[in-house]
Amino acid sequence: MSDAYIYDAVRTPRGRGRKDGALHEVTSVRLSALVLNALAERSGLEGPAVEDVIWGNVTQVGEQGGCLARTAVLASDLDEAIPGLSINRFCASGLEAVNLAANQVRAGAGAGYIAGGVEMMGRVPMGSDGAAIAVDPSVAMARYFVPQGISADIIATEYGITRDDADAFAVESQRRAAAAWADGRFSRSILEVRDRNGLPILDRDEHMRPGTDMQSLGALAPSFKEMGETMPGFDQVALMKYPHLERIEHIHHAGNSSGIVDGAAGLLVGSKEFGERWGLTPRARIRATAKIGTDPTIMLTGPVPVTEKILRETGMEVGDIDLFEVNEAFSSVVLRFLQAFGVDPARLNPNGGAIAMGHPLGATGAIILGTLLDEMERSDRETGLATLCIASGMGAATILERV
């Protein structure tokens, strides 16, 4: 088995995922191509330098359908001999793309890969591709399906996470993100997006609200209360699965949940020989990867069991990990992770997360892995773990080790 290394990581800023968002005019193919070009140019790659482009993308319909990965290669300056593979593991698609690339390198199936993902949520709305788990009664009823927001509220109810807890976490995410941008912590990886005339469109995350405080969040109504309680509602479905709960406490709203945004990210992954061939210095070794299935009703608890799994398989303990990136899909997801492992909050998402900067579904896994790598270098840490919760009940994780 060969070791798999990360040689570079880039991402676009995240634009608001709506018609007046800065990236709305940019297609998912073009945004992906910009990332591919940046990785190739920064690393001096020429010709069929990599074995494949593995690209995560959740809503695979319309302009994001038809093997977007291959289309992005053809739209980029990469050699047309490089193929493309689009994958979908919902919110972990970008991370799973990197994990798949790393594991193929480790197995000797190609020396180098570009992996990452994209999601233009303002152009291709979440859920517009349909999903059997939600709309096929034979599956939805048997598995007690509820929307993700209800699942996040189940986590809060089951584990005693209050509205104040969730709001305080969101305020801190906004504070950390603003401080990270002010300190230039994302500068190494950020790719400014320009239009076809070379004029700048976006050079920083657009979704942030640094003025957020407990008072402003306290004025927001719970987003999932009506769909949960309207008779017959999803709360009834959830309580059939969790009869020990008296009711579902609805604590999540737009301010303590991840933002809907557009964005793309990619990493260059390869063997030691790949780096030597192109004169590249590895930044980190991908020590381990893991994935797991979990209860599809509570749905979003995957970061806990998948972290337990990857630590068990590597013979590591939580204390062996210096930094954590846990995707902020909803406040309760990360607060449950902190609760389960007793992690020092200062070592988790130190530069903010998706509550502040947004969650472009297919790209987020690659974004948080690159953010983790940058922060490991900046703060001189040796090990890091990135993990995400995943729709329909799954979890994915990756452990990095600096070299």
Tab-separated table of C-alpha atoms in Angstrom:
chain	number	residue	atom	x	y	z
A	1	MET	CA	0.000	0.000	0.000
A	2	SER	CA	1.286	3.442	-0.961
A	3	ASP	CA	0.720	6.529	1.157
A	4	ALA	CA	-1.610	9.194	-0.225
A	5	TYR	CA	-0.660	12.837	0.235
A	6	ILE	CA	-2.381	16.184	-0.233
A	7	TYR	CA	-0.262	18.500	-2.364
A	8	ASP	CA	-2.613	21.457	-2.720
A	9	ALA	CA	-6.101	22.673	-1.856
A	10	VAL	CA	-8.120	25.541	-3.285
A	11	ARG	CA	-11.680	26.757	-2.954
A	12	THR	CA	-13.820	29.542	-4.261
A	13	PRO	CA	-15.450	31.995	-1.898
A	14	ARG	CA	-19.011	31.006	-1.077
A	15	GLY	CA	-21.662	33.219	-2.650
A	16	ARG	CA	-25.219	33.583	-1.398
A	17	GLY	CA	-27.308	30.876	-3.024
A	18	ARG	CA	-29.979	33.088	-4.502
A	19	LYS	CA	-30.606	35.163	-7.598
A	20	ASP	CA	-28.847	38.237	-6.235
A	21	GLY	CA	-25.851	36.224	-5.007
A	22	ALA	CA	-22.486	37.200	-6.456
A	23	LEU	CA	-21.916	33.808	-8.110
A	24	HIS	CA	-25.395	33.356	-9.522
A	25	GLU	CA	-24.267	34.090	-13.069
A	26	VAL	CA	-21.610	31.351	-12.920
A	27	THR	CA	-22.548	27.784	-13.847
A	28	SER	CA	-21.439	24.801	-11.814
A	29	VAL	CA	-19.362	23.591	-14.774
A	30	ARG	CA	-17.503	26.863	-15.105
A	31	LEU	CA	-16.897	27.213	-11.368
A	32	SER	CA	-15.556	23.654	-11.294
A	33	ALA	CA	-13.322	24.346	-14.288
A	34	LEU	CA	-11.850	27.391	-12.533
A	35	VAL	CA	-10.858	25.207	-9.575
A	36	LEU	CA	-9.385	22.516	-11.836
A	37	ASN	CA	-7.350	25.102	-13.724
A	38	ALA	CA	-6.086	26.683	-10.515
A	39	LEU	CA	-4.880	23.365	-9.129
A	40	ALA	CA	-3.109	22.495	-12.381
A	41	GLU	CA	-1.501	25.929	-12.731
A	42	ARG	CA	-0.365	26.171	-9.120
A	43	SER	CA	1.251	22.731	-9.316
A	44	GLY	CA	2.666	23.006	-12.831
A	45	LEU	CA	0.738	19.994	-14.121
A	46	GLU	CA	0.777	19.319	-17.849
A	47	GLY	CA	-0.843	16.745	-20.113
A	48	PRO	CA	-2.648	13.739	-18.590
A	49	ALA	CA	-0.939	14.365	-15.256
A	50	VAL	CA	-3.665	12.849	-13.084
A	51	GLU	CA	-5.526	9.567	-13.317
A	52	ASP	CA	-8.996	11.042	-12.822
A	53	VAL	CA	-11.070	13.961	-11.590
A	54	ILE	CA	-13.497	12.792	-8.896
A	55	TRP	CA	-16.097	15.440	-8.221
A	56	GLY	CA	-18.840	15.507	-5.592
A	57	ASN	CA	-22.210	17.010	-6.471
A	58	VAL	CA	-25.519	16.421	-4.707
A	59	THR	CA	-28.307	17.763	-6.910
A	60	GLN	CA	-27.381	15.988	-10.139
A	61	VAL	CA	-30.005	17.403	-12.468
A	62	GLY	CA	-30.054	20.023	-15.224
A	63	GLU	CA	-26.716	21.804	-15.566
A	64	GLN	CA	-25.359	19.728	-12.665
A	65	GLY	CA	-26.329	16.434	-14.303
A	66	GLY	CA	-24.745	14.263	-16.969
A	67	CYS	CA	-21.438	13.486	-15.205
A	68	LEU	CA	-20.580	17.063	-14.352
A	69	ALA	CA	-17.022	15.970	-13.529
A	70	ARG	CA	-16.228	15.015	-17.106
A	71	THR	CA	-17.927	18.134	-18.452
A	72	ALA	CA	-15.841	20.257	-16.087
A	73	VAL	CA	-12.654	18.619	-17.384
A	74	LEU	CA	-13.671	19.410	-20.961
A	75	ALA	CA	-14.551	22.987	-19.971
A	76	SER	CA	-11.175	23.433	-18.282
A	77	ASP	CA	-7.630	23.555	-19.633
A	78	LEU	CA	-6.917	20.020	-18.462
A	79	ASP	CA	-5.949	17.383	-21.017
A	80	GLU	CA	-8.995	15.706	-22.538
A	81	ALA	CA	-7.386	12.331	-21.810
A	82	ILE	CA	-8.251	12.873	-18.134
A	83	PRO	CA	-11.660	11.312	-17.355
A	84	GLY	CA	-14.159	12.478	-14.757
A	85	LEU	CA	-16.327	10.773	-12.158
A	86	SER	CA	-19.286	12.443	-10.452
A	87	ILE	CA	-20.262	11.026	-7.066
A	88	ASN	CA	-23.045	11.711	-4.598
A	89	ARG	CA	-22.887	10.991	-0.893
A	90	PHE	CA	-25.081	13.973	-0.138
A	91	CYS	CA	-23.342	16.491	2.150
A	92	ALA	CA	-20.130	14.452	2.318
A	93	SER	CA	-19.733	14.207	-1.462
A	94	GLY	CA	-16.698	16.481	-1.592
A	95	LEU	CA	-14.984	14.628	1.246
A	96	GLU	CA	-15.872	11.243	-0.206
A	97	ALA	CA	-14.352	12.307	-3.529
A	98	VAL	CA	-11.047	12.968	-1.760
A	99	ASN	CA	-11.304	9.758	0.246
A	100	LEU	CA	-11.965	7.736	-2.899
A	101	ALA	CA	-9.003	9.351	-4.643
A	102	ALA	CA	-6.740	8.713	-1.661
A	103	ASN	CA	-7.746	5.082	-1.380
A	104	GLN	CA	-7.126	4.494	-5.085
A	105	VAL	CA	-3.680	6.027	-4.758
A	106	ARG	CA	-3.016	3.821	-1.747
A	107	ALA	CA	-4.086	0.763	-3.724
A	108	GLY	CA	-1.881	1.661	-6.692
A	109	ALA	CA	-4.731	2.543	-9.065
A	110	GLY	CA	-3.147	5.731	-10.370
A	111	ALA	CA	-0.535	8.043	-8.893
A	112	GLY	CA	-2.437	11.349	-8.853
A	113	TYR	CA	-6.008	12.628	-8.666
A	114	ILE	CA	-7.905	15.879	-8.450
A	115	ALA	CA	-10.878	15.531	-6.121
A	116	GLY	CA	-13.462	17.878	-4.676
A	117	GLY	CA	-16.919	19.109	-5.501
A	118	VAL	CA	-19.341	21.859	-6.401
A	119	GLU	CA	-22.865	23.001	-5.680
A	120	MET	CA	-24.672	25.990	-7.146
A	121	MET	CA	-27.642	26.041	-4.809
A	122	GLY	CA	-28.928	29.320	-6.168
A	123	ARG	CA	-29.124	27.891	-9.698
A	124	VAL	CA	-30.083	24.271	-9.003
A	125	PRO	CA	-32.292	24.191	-5.892
A	126	MET	CA	-31.738	21.551	-3.251
A	127	GLY	CA	-34.205	18.696	-3.683
A	128	SER	CA	-35.048	19.508	-7.294
A	129	ASP	CA	-33.748	16.100	-8.361
A	130	GLY	CA	-36.263	14.224	-6.207
A	131	ALA	CA	-35.390	11.548	-3.651
A	132	ALA	CA	-37.060	8.191	-3.135
A	133	ILE	CA	-36.370	8.276	0.607
A	134	ALA	CA	-38.650	11.320	0.800
A	135	VAL	CA	-41.297	10.678	-1.854
A	136	ASP	CA	-41.650	6.882	-2.138
A	137	PRO	CA	-44.110	5.842	0.602
A	138	SER	CA	-42.802	2.279	0.646
A	139	VAL	CA	-39.424	3.612	1.799
A	140	ALA	CA	-40.366	6.821	3.630
A	141	MET	CA	-43.028	5.265	5.845
A	142	ALA	CA	-41.016	2.161	6.665
A	143	ARG	CA	-37.990	4.245	7.681
A	144	TYR	CA	-39.907	7.024	9.472
A	145	PHE	CA	-38.594	9.708	7.142
A	146	VAL	CA	-38.593	13.325	8.318
A	147	PRO	CA	-36.869	16.363	6.754
A	148	GLN	CA	-33.367	17.220	7.957
A	149	GLY	CA	-34.497	20.214	9.980
A	150	ILE	CA	-36.787	17.997	12.008
A	151	SER	CA	-33.884	15.567	12.454
A	152	ALA	CA	-31.723	18.380	13.820
A	153	ASP	CA	-34.493	19.252	16.280
A	154	ILE	CA	-34.750	15.575	17.314
A	155	ILE	CA	-31.026	15.640	18.148
A	156	ALA	CA	-31.561	18.735	20.264
A	157	THR	CA	-34.505	17.143	22.070
A	158	GLU	CA	-32.836	13.769	22.583
A	159	TYR	CA	-29.565	15.205	23.918
A	160	GLY	CA	-30.820	18.210	25.872
A	161	ILE	CA	-29.492	20.923	23.574
A	162	THR	CA	-31.386	24.181	24.121
A	163	ARG	CA	-32.227	27.075	21.826
A	164	ASP	CA	-29.752	29.239	23.763
A	165	ASP	CA	-27.047	26.600	23.290
A	166	ALA	CA	-27.652	26.533	19.549
A	167	ASP	CA	-27.809	30.308	19.210
A	168	ALA	CA	-24.637	30.821	21.234
A	169	PHE	CA	-22.812	28.353	19.027
A	170	ALA	CA	-24.021	30.234	15.924
A	171	VAL	CA	-22.860	33.576	17.298
A	172	GLU	CA	-19.428	32.085	17.959
A	173	SER	CA	-19.252	30.625	14.444
A	174	GLN	CA	-19.889	34.089	13.001
A	175	ARG	CA	-17.289	35.655	15.292
A	176	ARG	CA	-14.636	33.092	14.411
A	177	ALA	CA	-15.278	33.351	10.678
A	178	ALA	CA	-15.017	37.144	10.720
A	179	ALA	CA	-11.793	36.961	12.752
A	180	ALA	CA	-10.324	34.360	10.382
A	181	TRP	CA	-11.039	36.507	7.342
A	182	ALA	CA	-9.643	39.607	9.052
A	183	ASP	CA	-6.481	37.666	9.914
A	184	GLY	CA	-6.036	36.358	6.363
A	185	ARG	CA	-6.282	32.717	7.415
A	186	PHE	CA	-8.007	31.638	4.193
A	187	SER	CA	-5.687	33.499	1.829
A	188	ARG	CA	-3.593	30.497	0.784
A	189	SER	CA	-6.570	28.554	-0.518
A	190	ILE	CA	-9.054	31.157	-1.740
A	191	LEU	CA	-9.487	31.431	-5.497
A	192	GLU	CA	-10.962	34.768	-6.529
A	193	VAL	CA	-13.763	34.277	-9.045
A	194	ARG	CA	-13.646	36.522	-12.100
A	195	ASP	CA	-16.019	36.855	-15.021
A	196	ARG	CA	-15.105	36.068	-18.628
A	197	ASN	CA	-13.752	39.592	-19.026
A	198	GLY	CA	-11.392	39.142	-16.110
A	199	LEU	CA	-13.344	41.408	-13.792
A	200	PRO	CA	-13.631	40.297	-10.150
A	201	ILE	CA	-16.959	38.808	-9.055
A	202	LEU	CA	-16.239	37.517	-5.553
A	203	ASP	CA	-13.120	37.271	-3.389
A	204	ARG	CA	-14.553	36.459	0.065
A	205	ASP	CA	-17.383	34.475	1.604
A	206	GLU	CA	-20.570	36.431	1.047
A	207	HIS	CA	-22.955	34.792	3.511
A	208	MET	CA	-21.333	35.956	6.755
A	209	ARG	CA	-23.209	38.135	9.236
A	210	PRO	CA	-20.516	39.262	11.688
A	211	GLY	CA	-22.950	41.466	13.609
A	212	THR	CA	-25.009	38.479	14.720
A	213	ASP	CA	-25.775	38.379	18.443
A	214	MET	CA	-28.061	36.487	20.797
A	215	GLN	CA	-30.716	39.200	20.609
A	216	SER	CA	-30.980	39.139	16.815
A	217	LEU	CA	-31.125	35.344	16.747
A	218	GLY	CA	-33.683	35.297	19.542
A	219	ALA	CA	-36.091	37.211	17.316
A	220	LEU	CA	-36.141	34.458	14.685
A	221	ALA	CA	-38.984	31.955	14.621
A	222	PRO	CA	-38.117	28.216	14.519
A	223	SER	CA	-37.963	27.133	10.879
A	224	PHE	CA	-39.322	23.608	11.265
A	225	LYS	CA	-41.993	24.003	13.934
A	226	GLU	CA	-44.909	24.417	11.528
A	227	MET	CA	-44.031	21.439	9.323
A	228	GLY	CA	-43.457	19.403	12.458
A	229	GLU	CA	-46.626	20.273	14.329
A	230	THR	CA	-49.189	20.821	11.565
A	231	MET	CA	-51.530	17.838	11.782
A	232	PRO	CA	-50.617	15.348	10.532
A	233	GLY	CA	-47.029	16.501	10.912
A	234	PHE	CA	-43.528	15.126	10.869
A	235	ASP	CA	-43.319	15.349	14.644
A	236	GLN	CA	-45.821	12.498	14.820
A	237	VAL	CA	-43.603	10.417	12.555
A	238	ALA	CA	-40.553	11.168	14.672
A	239	LEU	CA	-42.343	10.298	17.911
A	240	MET	CA	-43.343	6.918	16.481
A	241	LYS	CA	-39.603	6.215	16.182
A	242	TYR	CA	-38.727	7.923	19.461
A	243	PRO	CA	-41.750	7.261	21.708
A	244	HIS	CA	-39.795	8.098	24.884
A	245	LEU	CA	-39.802	11.770	23.876
A	246	GLU	CA	-42.835	13.772	24.989
A	247	ARG	CA	-42.506	16.199	22.091
A	248	ILE	CA	-39.947	17.597	19.646
A	249	GLU	CA	-38.362	20.873	20.743
A	250	HIS	CA	-37.974	23.045	17.659
A	251	ILE	CA	-34.866	25.172	18.204
A	252	HIS	CA	-33.368	25.599	14.739
A	253	HIS	CA	-33.832	28.541	12.416
A	254	ALA	CA	-31.911	30.263	9.615
A	255	GLY	CA	-29.458	31.825	12.050
A	256	ASN	CA	-28.243	28.634	13.735
A	257	SER	CA	-28.341	26.420	10.643
A	258	SER	CA	-26.022	26.291	7.641
A	259	GLY	CA	-26.436	28.865	4.907
A	260	ILE	CA	-27.576	28.070	1.365
A	261	VAL	CA	-24.669	29.099	-0.855
A	262	ASP	CA	-22.802	28.486	-4.113
A	263	GLY	CA	-19.210	27.263	-4.188
A	264	ALA	CA	-16.576	24.767	-5.320
A	265	ALA	CA	-13.378	23.297	-3.907
A	266	GLY	CA	-10.704	20.840	-4.965
A	267	LEU	CA	-7.585	19.095	-3.694
A	268	LEU	CA	-4.616	17.541	-5.463
A	269	VAL	CA	-3.975	14.064	-4.059
A	270	GLY	CA	-1.119	11.774	-5.048
A	271	SER	CA	1.566	9.306	-4.117
A	272	LYS	CA	5.103	10.187	-3.061
A	273	GLU	CA	6.307	9.365	-6.585
A	274	PHE	CA	3.676	11.678	-8.074
A	275	GLY	CA	4.991	14.575	-6.012
A	276	GLU	CA	8.593	13.822	-6.938
A	277	ARG	CA	7.694	13.712	-10.620
A	278	TRP	CA	6.130	17.173	-10.540
A	279	GLY	CA	8.490	18.719	-7.999
A	280	LEU	CA	5.812	19.076	-5.325
A	281	THR	CA	6.157	18.969	-1.556
A	282	PRO	CA	3.414	17.066	0.282
A	283	ARG	CA	1.486	19.086	2.840
A	284	ALA	CA	-0.192	16.213	4.682
A	285	ARG	CA	-0.713	12.477	4.568
A	286	ILE	CA	-4.236	11.120	4.453
A	287	ARG	CA	-3.848	8.689	7.311
A	288	ALA	CA	-7.328	7.146	7.289
A	289	THR	CA	-10.839	7.432	5.882
A	290	ALA	CA	-14.151	6.017	7.086
A	291	LYS	CA	-17.857	5.991	6.365
A	292	ILE	CA	-20.866	4.578	8.195
A	293	GLY	CA	-24.649	4.260	8.053
A	294	THR	CA	-26.827	5.511	10.926
A	295	ASP	CA	-30.472	5.871	11.928
A	296	PRO	CA	-32.194	7.636	8.991
A	297	THR	CA	-34.811	9.384	11.156
A	298	ILE	CA	-32.500	11.285	13.502
A	299	MET	CA	-30.289	11.228	10.408
A	300	LEU	CA	-27.565	13.705	11.346
A	301	THR	CA	-25.724	11.977	14.191
A	302	GLY	CA	-23.207	10.316	11.830
A	303	PRO	CA	-20.132	12.343	12.903
A	304	VAL	CA	-20.125	10.593	16.287
A	305	PRO	CA	-20.144	6.904	15.224
A	306	VAL	CA	-17.927	7.484	12.186
A	307	THR	CA	-15.362	9.222	14.390
A	308	GLU	CA	-15.518	6.327	16.822
A	309	LYS	CA	-14.998	3.967	13.879
A	310	ILE	CA	-12.023	5.776	12.347
A	311	LEU	CA	-10.322	6.135	15.732
A	312	ARG	CA	-10.859	2.459	16.453
A	313	GLU	CA	-9.497	1.396	13.077
A	314	THR	CA	-6.369	3.544	13.454
A	315	GLY	CA	-5.783	2.674	17.102
A	316	MET	CA	-6.083	6.349	18.018
A	317	GLU	CA	-7.984	8.194	20.742
A	318	VAL	CA	-9.765	11.524	20.612
A	319	GLY	CA	-6.890	13.068	22.540
A	320	ASP	CA	-4.537	12.149	19.683
A	321	ILE	CA	-6.348	14.579	17.358
A	322	ASP	CA	-5.169	18.175	17.538
A	323	LEU	CA	-7.877	19.858	15.445
A	324	PHE	CA	-11.401	19.020	14.342
A	325	GLU	CA	-13.582	20.262	11.493
A	326	VAL	CA	-17.190	19.177	11.975
A	327	ASN	CA	-19.580	20.543	9.373
A	328	GLU	CA	-22.048	22.972	10.868
A	329	ALA	CA	-25.126	21.683	9.068
A	330	PHE	CA	-27.106	22.615	12.186
A	331	SER	CA	-25.897	23.754	15.592
A	332	SER	CA	-27.136	20.596	17.303
A	333	VAL	CA	-24.958	18.389	15.074
A	334	VAL	CA	-21.729	19.970	16.295
A	335	LEU	CA	-22.915	20.416	19.865
A	336	ARG	CA	-23.730	16.705	19.991
A	337	PHE	CA	-20.195	15.929	18.751
A	338	LEU	CA	-18.700	18.108	21.470
A	339	GLN	CA	-20.936	16.469	24.038
A	340	ALA	CA	-20.064	12.938	22.924
A	341	PHE	CA	-16.282	13.359	22.912
A	342	GLY	CA	-15.638	16.131	25.424
A	343	VAL	CA	-13.517	17.960	22.871
A	344	ASP	CA	-12.171	21.401	23.781
A	345	PRO	CA	-14.399	23.769	21.761
A	346	ALA	CA	-11.347	25.870	20.913
A	347	ARG	CA	-9.952	22.956	18.878
A	348	LEU	CA	-13.111	22.493	16.826
A	349	ASN	CA	-13.907	24.749	13.840
A	350	PRO	CA	-11.529	27.470	15.087
A	351	ASN	CA	-12.206	29.557	11.966
A	352	GLY	CA	-15.978	29.265	11.979
A	353	GLY	CA	-18.032	27.042	9.746
A	354	ALA	CA	-21.074	26.600	7.570
A	355	ILE	CA	-23.414	28.519	9.872
A	356	ALA	CA	-21.367	31.624	9.151
A	357	MET	CA	-20.010	30.918	5.670
A	358	GLY	CA	-22.514	28.498	4.138
A	359	HIS	CA	-22.784	24.874	3.070
A	360	PRO	CA	-22.544	24.310	-0.728
A	361	LEU	CA	-23.558	20.668	-0.417
A	362	GLY	CA	-21.289	18.849	-2.871
A	363	ALA	CA	-18.286	21.075	-2.132
A	364	THR	CA	-18.384	21.357	1.650
A	365	GLY	CA	-16.433	18.189	2.447
A	366	ALA	CA	-13.534	19.358	0.298
A	367	ILE	CA	-13.785	22.861	1.766
A	368	ILE	CA	-13.521	21.747	5.380
A	369	LEU	CA	-10.647	19.383	4.580
A	370	GLY	CA	-8.696	22.241	2.978
A	371	THR	CA	-9.577	24.527	5.884
A	372	LEU	CA	-8.366	21.882	8.315
A	373	LEU	CA	-5.076	21.531	6.446
A	374	ASP	CA	-4.484	25.290	6.364
A	375	GLU	CA	-5.181	25.609	10.081
A	376	MET	CA	-2.930	22.666	10.959
A	377	GLU	CA	-0.091	24.460	9.209
A	378	ARG	CA	-0.932	27.897	10.598
A	379	SER	CA	-1.169	26.704	14.199
A	380	ASP	CA	1.589	24.088	13.848
A	381	ARG	CA	-0.621	21.096	14.669
A	382	GLU	CA	0.193	17.538	13.677
A	383	THR	CA	-3.144	15.763	13.281
A	384	GLY	CA	-6.649	16.734	12.247
A	385	LEU	CA	-10.022	15.108	11.659
A	386	ALA	CA	-12.766	16.277	9.308
A	387	THR	CA	-16.273	14.838	9.459
A	388	LEU	CA	-19.782	15.550	8.227
A	389	CYS	CA	-23.312	14.398	8.924
A	390	ILE	CA	-25.080	13.077	5.828
A	391	ALA	CA	-28.689	12.968	4.638
A	392	SER	CA	-30.619	9.706	5.059
A	393	GLY	CA	-28.378	8.702	7.952
A	394	MET	CA	-24.667	8.399	7.214
A	395	GLY	CA	-21.339	9.779	8.354
A	396	ALA	CA	-17.910	10.256	6.767
A	397	ALA	CA	-14.527	11.158	8.227
A	398	THR	CA	-10.896	11.704	7.247
A	399	ILE	CA	-7.779	11.959	9.411
A	400	LEU	CA	-4.864	14.067	8.198
A	401	GLU	CA	-1.297	13.900	9.462
A	402	ARG	CA	1.285	16.541	8.616
A	403	VAL	CA	4.526	15.430	7.044
